[in-house]
Amino acid sequence: MEEIIRVENIRKTFRDNLEILKGISFSVERGEVLSIIGPSGSGKSTMLRCISQLETVTDGTIKICGQTLVENGVYTDKKARHEIILKSGLVFQNFNLFPHYSVLKNVTAAQIRVLGKSKDEAEAVAIDLLKRMGLESKINNYPCELSGGQQQRVSIARALALKPEVLLFDEPTSALDPELTGEILAVIKELAAEKMTMVVVTHEMAFARDISSHIIFMDGGVIVEEGSPDDVINNPKMDRTKSFLSRFASN
């Protein structure tokens, strides 16, 4: 299969000498869904931010679709980095929509600015995606007029509009009321059924078990355990994994 993401020995240290990532390595192939679980502060979100270039690594190598973003801590040139960043789309836990833009403009703006599409082309793509998200009637609304679940669906549509090779989700339901969580998980399940390559940081254990090709459990900036959903969620081998999962009700 085609490798979409390769991460090798990633390390990230912040200015106060706090090492958040301590040598993380994994790969994701086309069509796979990798779920990353673990306690708060384990480095999960930092790792996603390194892949999406919102953070720089201290050391290590990241390759996306065979193109090297950073090798042994040395980044490629600015033009290549720009090309690589378009291959991944990040969906934030707090939506990060532009509050002064309508729903439609939130989904068209990057297409026009980054991809160079005409307004008509961008709007056609946006309307099609918003229909898929069940938001056709909301295209002229502003984010403040939407529920949290609706805002997150706009965020997903915005990421998909740039036609990334892989979608990165940073705890996509953590800012939602429990009753709204299901609608976002349903969207992600639909994308998985369509073989969209995804990396999902989540605290929804049953969801991770049901949707994933592969699961990583992180703690303290390292990968403690990884394997199939059945191995990691249902039959963990490491005591730390067992302890973490014991806090979640069996379902």
CSV table of C-alpha atoms in Angstrom, one decimal:
chain,number,residue,atom,x,y,z
A,1,MET,CA,0.0,0.0,0.0
A,2,GLU,CA,1.0,3.6,-0.4
A,3,GLU,CA,2.4,5.3,2.6
A,4,ILE,CA,0.8,8.7,3.3
A,5,ILE,CA,2.6,9.7,6.6
A,6,ARG,CA,5.9,8.5,8.0
A,7,VAL,CA,7.1,9.9,11.3
A,8,GLU,CA,10.5,8.8,12.6
A,9,ASN,CA,11.9,9.5,16.0
A,10,ILE,CA,10.1,12.9,16.4
A,11,ARG,CA,11.2,15.0,19.4
A,12,LYS,CA,9.7,18.3,20.5
A,13,THR,CA,11.2,20.4,23.3
A,14,PHE,CA,9.7,23.7,24.3
A,15,ARG,CA,11.7,26.7,25.5
A,16,ASP,CA,11.5,25.7,29.2
A,17,ASN,CA,13.3,22.5,28.3
A,18,LEU,CA,10.1,20.6,28.7
A,19,GLU,CA,10.3,17.6,26.3
A,20,ILE,CA,6.8,16.8,25.1
A,21,LEU,CA,7.7,14.3,22.4
A,22,LYS,CA,10.4,11.8,23.2
A,23,GLY,CA,11.1,9.8,20.0
A,24,ILE,CA,7.8,9.1,18.3
A,25,SER,CA,7.7,6.8,15.2
A,26,PHE,CA,4.7,5.5,13.2
A,27,SER,CA,3.4,5.3,9.7
A,28,VAL,CA,-0.1,5.6,8.0
A,29,GLU,CA,-1.0,4.1,4.7
A,30,ARG,CA,-3.6,5.3,2.3
A,31,GLY,CA,-7.1,4.5,3.4
A,32,GLU,CA,-6.1,3.8,7.0
A,33,VAL,CA,-7.6,5.4,10.1
A,34,LEU,CA,-5.1,5.8,12.9
A,35,SER,CA,-6.5,6.7,16.3
A,36,ILE,CA,-4.3,8.1,19.0
A,37,ILE,CA,-5.5,7.8,22.6
A,38,GLY,CA,-3.9,8.8,25.9
A,39,PRO,CA,-4.2,11.1,28.9
A,40,SER,CA,-4.1,14.9,28.6
A,41,GLY,CA,-0.5,16.1,28.3
A,42,SER,CA,0.8,13.0,26.7
A,43,GLY,CA,1.8,14.8,23.5
A,44,LYS,CA,-1.0,13.7,21.2
A,45,SER,CA,-2.1,17.2,20.0
A,46,THR,CA,1.5,18.4,19.8
A,47,MET,CA,2.3,15.6,17.4
A,48,LEU,CA,-0.6,16.5,15.1
A,49,ARG,CA,0.5,20.1,15.2
A,50,CYS,CA,4.0,19.0,14.1
A,51,ILE,CA,2.6,17.1,11.2
A,52,SER,CA,0.5,20.0,10.1
A,53,GLN,CA,3.4,22.5,10.6
A,54,LEU,CA,1.7,24.5,13.4
A,55,GLU,CA,4.7,23.4,15.5
A,56,THR,CA,8.3,22.7,14.4
A,57,VAL,CA,10.0,19.6,15.7
A,58,THR,CA,13.3,19.7,17.6
A,59,ASP,CA,14.5,16.5,15.9
A,60,GLY,CA,13.3,13.7,13.8
A,61,THR,CA,11.8,13.1,10.3
A,62,ILE,CA,8.4,13.6,8.8
A,63,LYS,CA,7.4,12.5,5.3
A,64,ILE,CA,4.0,13.1,3.8
A,65,CYS,CA,3.1,11.4,0.5
A,66,GLY,CA,6.7,10.5,0.0
A,67,GLN,CA,7.8,14.2,0.3
A,68,THR,CA,10.2,15.0,3.1
A,69,LEU,CA,9.0,17.9,5.3
A,70,VAL,CA,11.8,17.6,7.9
A,71,GLU,CA,14.7,15.2,8.1
A,72,ASN,CA,16.7,14.8,11.3
A,73,GLY,CA,15.4,18.1,12.5
A,74,VAL,CA,16.2,20.0,9.3
A,75,TYR,CA,13.3,21.4,7.3
A,76,THR,CA,13.0,21.5,3.6
A,77,ASP,CA,12.7,24.9,1.8
A,78,LYS,CA,9.7,27.2,2.1
A,79,LYS,CA,8.2,26.4,-1.3
A,80,ALA,CA,8.3,22.6,-0.7
A,81,ARG,CA,6.8,23.1,2.8
A,82,HIS,CA,3.9,25.0,1.3
A,83,GLU,CA,3.3,22.2,-1.1
A,84,ILE,CA,3.4,19.6,1.6
A,85,ILE,CA,1.1,21.4,4.0
A,86,LEU,CA,-1.7,21.2,1.4
A,87,LYS,CA,-1.6,17.4,1.5
A,88,SER,CA,-3.0,17.4,5.1
A,89,GLY,CA,-6.1,19.1,6.6
A,90,LEU,CA,-6.4,19.7,10.3
A,91,VAL,CA,-9.8,19.9,12.0
A,92,PHE,CA,-9.4,21.6,15.4
A,93,GLN,CA,-11.2,20.8,18.6
A,94,ASN,CA,-12.4,24.4,18.9
A,95,PHE,CA,-13.6,24.8,15.3
A,96,ASN,CA,-11.4,27.8,14.5
A,97,LEU,CA,-13.9,29.3,12.0
A,98,PHE,CA,-13.7,32.9,11.0
A,99,PRO,CA,-16.5,34.6,13.0
A,100,HIS,CA,-16.9,37.4,10.6
A,101,TYR,CA,-17.3,35.1,7.6
A,102,SER,CA,-20.5,33.3,6.6
A,103,VAL,CA,-20.5,29.5,6.5
A,104,LEU,CA,-20.1,29.6,2.7
A,105,LYS,CA,-17.2,32.1,2.9
A,106,ASN,CA,-15.5,30.0,5.6
A,107,VAL,CA,-15.4,27.1,3.1
A,108,THR,CA,-14.5,29.1,0.0
A,109,ALA,CA,-11.9,31.5,1.3
A,110,ALA,CA,-8.9,29.1,1.4
A,111,GLN,CA,-9.9,27.6,-1.9
A,112,ILE,CA,-9.7,31.0,-3.5
A,113,ARG,CA,-6.6,32.2,-1.7
A,114,VAL,CA,-4.5,29.0,-1.6
A,115,LEU,CA,-5.7,27.0,-4.6
A,116,GLY,CA,-6.4,30.0,-6.8
A,117,LYS,CA,-9.9,28.9,-7.7
A,118,SER,CA,-12.5,31.3,-9.0
A,119,LYS,CA,-15.3,32.3,-6.6
A,120,ASP,CA,-17.8,30.3,-8.7
A,121,GLU,CA,-15.6,27.2,-8.6
A,122,ALA,CA,-15.0,27.5,-4.9
A,123,GLU,CA,-18.7,28.0,-4.1
A,124,ALA,CA,-19.7,25.0,-6.1
A,125,VAL,CA,-17.3,22.8,-4.1
A,126,ALA,CA,-18.4,24.4,-0.8
A,127,ILE,CA,-22.1,24.0,-1.5
A,128,ASP,CA,-21.6,20.3,-2.4
A,129,LEU,CA,-19.6,19.6,0.8
A,130,LEU,CA,-22.1,21.6,2.9
A,131,LYS,CA,-24.9,19.5,1.5
A,132,ARG,CA,-23.0,16.3,2.5
A,133,MET,CA,-22.7,17.8,6.0
A,134,GLY,CA,-26.4,18.5,6.2
A,135,LEU,CA,-25.8,22.3,6.2
A,136,GLU,CA,-27.2,23.5,2.9
A,137,SER,CA,-29.7,25.7,4.7
A,138,LYS,CA,-27.0,27.3,6.8
A,139,ILE,CA,-24.7,28.6,4.1
A,140,ASN,CA,-25.5,32.3,4.7
A,141,ASN,CA,-25.4,32.0,8.5
A,142,TYR,CA,-22.5,33.0,10.7
A,143,PRO,CA,-20.7,30.7,13.1
A,144,CYS,CA,-22.3,32.3,16.2
A,145,GLU,CA,-25.7,31.3,14.8
A,146,LEU,CA,-24.7,27.6,14.7
A,147,SER,CA,-24.6,24.8,17.3
A,148,GLY,CA,-21.2,23.4,18.2
A,149,GLY,CA,-21.9,20.3,16.1
A,150,GLN,CA,-22.8,22.4,13.1
A,151,GLN,CA,-19.7,24.5,13.5
A,152,GLN,CA,-17.5,21.4,13.6
A,153,ARG,CA,-19.2,20.1,10.4
A,154,VAL,CA,-18.3,23.4,8.7
A,155,SER,CA,-14.7,22.9,9.9
A,156,ILE,CA,-14.7,19.4,8.3
A,157,ALA,CA,-16.1,20.8,5.1
A,158,ARG,CA,-13.5,23.5,5.0
A,159,ALA,CA,-10.7,21.0,5.4
A,160,LEU,CA,-12.1,18.7,2.7
A,161,ALA,CA,-12.5,21.6,0.3
A,162,LEU,CA,-8.7,21.7,-0.1
A,163,LYS,CA,-8.7,18.0,-1.2
A,164,PRO,CA,-6.1,16.9,1.3
A,165,GLU,CA,-4.5,13.4,1.1
A,166,VAL,CA,-5.0,12.9,4.9
A,167,LEU,CA,-7.3,14.5,7.5
A,168,LEU,CA,-6.0,15.2,11.0
A,169,PHE,CA,-8.6,15.5,13.8
A,170,ASP,CA,-7.5,16.9,17.1
A,171,GLU,CA,-10.2,15.7,19.6
A,172,PRO,CA,-13.0,16.8,17.3
A,173,THR,CA,-15.7,16.2,19.9
A,174,SER,CA,-14.1,17.6,23.0
A,175,ALA,CA,-15.7,21.0,22.8
A,176,LEU,CA,-19.2,19.6,22.2
A,177,ASP,CA,-22.1,18.7,24.5
A,178,PRO,CA,-22.4,14.9,24.7
A,179,GLU,CA,-25.7,15.0,22.7
A,180,LEU,CA,-23.8,16.6,19.8
A,181,THR,CA,-20.9,14.3,19.8
A,182,GLY,CA,-22.7,11.5,17.8
A,183,GLU,CA,-23.3,13.7,14.8
A,184,ILE,CA,-19.6,14.4,14.4
A,185,LEU,CA,-18.6,10.8,15.0
A,186,ALA,CA,-21.1,9.8,12.3
A,187,VAL,CA,-19.4,12.2,9.8
A,188,ILE,CA,-16.0,10.7,10.5
A,189,LYS,CA,-17.3,7.2,10.2
A,190,GLU,CA,-18.8,8.1,6.8
A,191,LEU,CA,-15.4,9.4,5.7
A,192,ALA,CA,-13.7,6.2,6.9
A,193,ALA,CA,-16.2,4.2,4.9
A,194,GLU,CA,-15.1,6.2,1.9
A,195,LYS,CA,-11.5,5.2,2.7
A,196,MET,CA,-10.4,8.7,3.6
A,197,THR,CA,-6.9,8.5,5.2
A,198,MET,CA,-7.3,9.9,8.8
A,199,VAL,CA,-5.3,10.4,12.0
A,200,VAL,CA,-7.7,11.0,14.9
A,201,VAL,CA,-6.8,12.1,18.4
A,202,THR,CA,-9.8,11.1,20.4
A,203,HIS,CA,-11.0,10.3,24.0
A,204,GLU,CA,-13.9,8.3,22.6
A,205,MET,CA,-12.7,4.8,23.2
A,206,ALA,CA,-15.7,2.9,21.6
A,207,PHE,CA,-15.4,5.1,18.6
A,208,ALA,CA,-11.6,4.5,18.3
A,209,ARG,CA,-12.2,0.8,18.6
A,210,ASP,CA,-14.9,0.7,15.9
A,211,ILE,CA,-13.4,3.0,13.3
A,212,SER,CA,-9.6,2.4,13.4
A,213,SER,CA,-7.3,0.4,11.4
A,214,HIS,CA,-4.6,0.9,14.0
A,215,ILE,CA,-4.4,2.5,17.5
A,216,ILE,CA,-1.6,4.1,19.4
A,217,PHE,CA,-1.7,4.7,23.1
A,218,MET,CA,0.6,7.6,24.2
A,219,ASP,CA,1.7,8.7,27.6
A,220,GLY,CA,4.5,10.9,28.8
A,221,GLY,CA,5.6,11.7,25.2
A,222,VAL,CA,6.2,8.2,24.1
A,223,ILE,CA,4.2,5.4,22.5
A,224,VAL,CA,3.4,2.9,25.2
A,225,GLU,CA,1.4,0.5,23.1
A,226,GLU,CA,0.2,0.1,19.6
A,227,GLY,CA,-1.6,-2.4,17.4
A,228,SER,CA,-5.1,-3.3,16.2
A,229,PRO,CA,-8.2,-2.0,17.9
A,230,ASP,CA,-8.8,-5.4,19.4
A,231,ASP,CA,-5.2,-5.6,20.7
A,232,VAL,CA,-5.1,-2.2,22.3
A,233,ILE,CA,-8.7,-1.5,23.4
A,234,ASN,CA,-9.9,-5.0,24.2
A,235,ASN,CA,-6.7,-6.8,25.1
A,236,PRO,CA,-4.0,-4.3,26.2
A,237,LYS,CA,-0.7,-5.8,27.3
A,238,MET,CA,0.9,-2.9,29.1
A,239,ASP,CA,-0.2,-2.1,32.7
A,240,ARG,CA,-0.3,1.7,31.8
A,241,THR,CA,-2.7,1.0,29.0
A,242,LYS,CA,-4.9,-1.1,31.2
A,243,SER,CA,-4.9,1.6,33.9
A,244,PHE,CA,-5.9,4.3,31.4
A,245,LEU,CA,-8.7,2.2,29.8
A,246,SER,CA,-10.1,1.1,33.2
A,247,ARG,CA,-11.5,4.7,33.6
A,248,PHE,CA,-13.8,4.2,30.6
A,249,ALA,CA,-17.0,2.2,30.9
A,250,SER,CA,-17.0,-1.0,28.8
A,251,ASN,CA,-19.3,-0.8,25.8
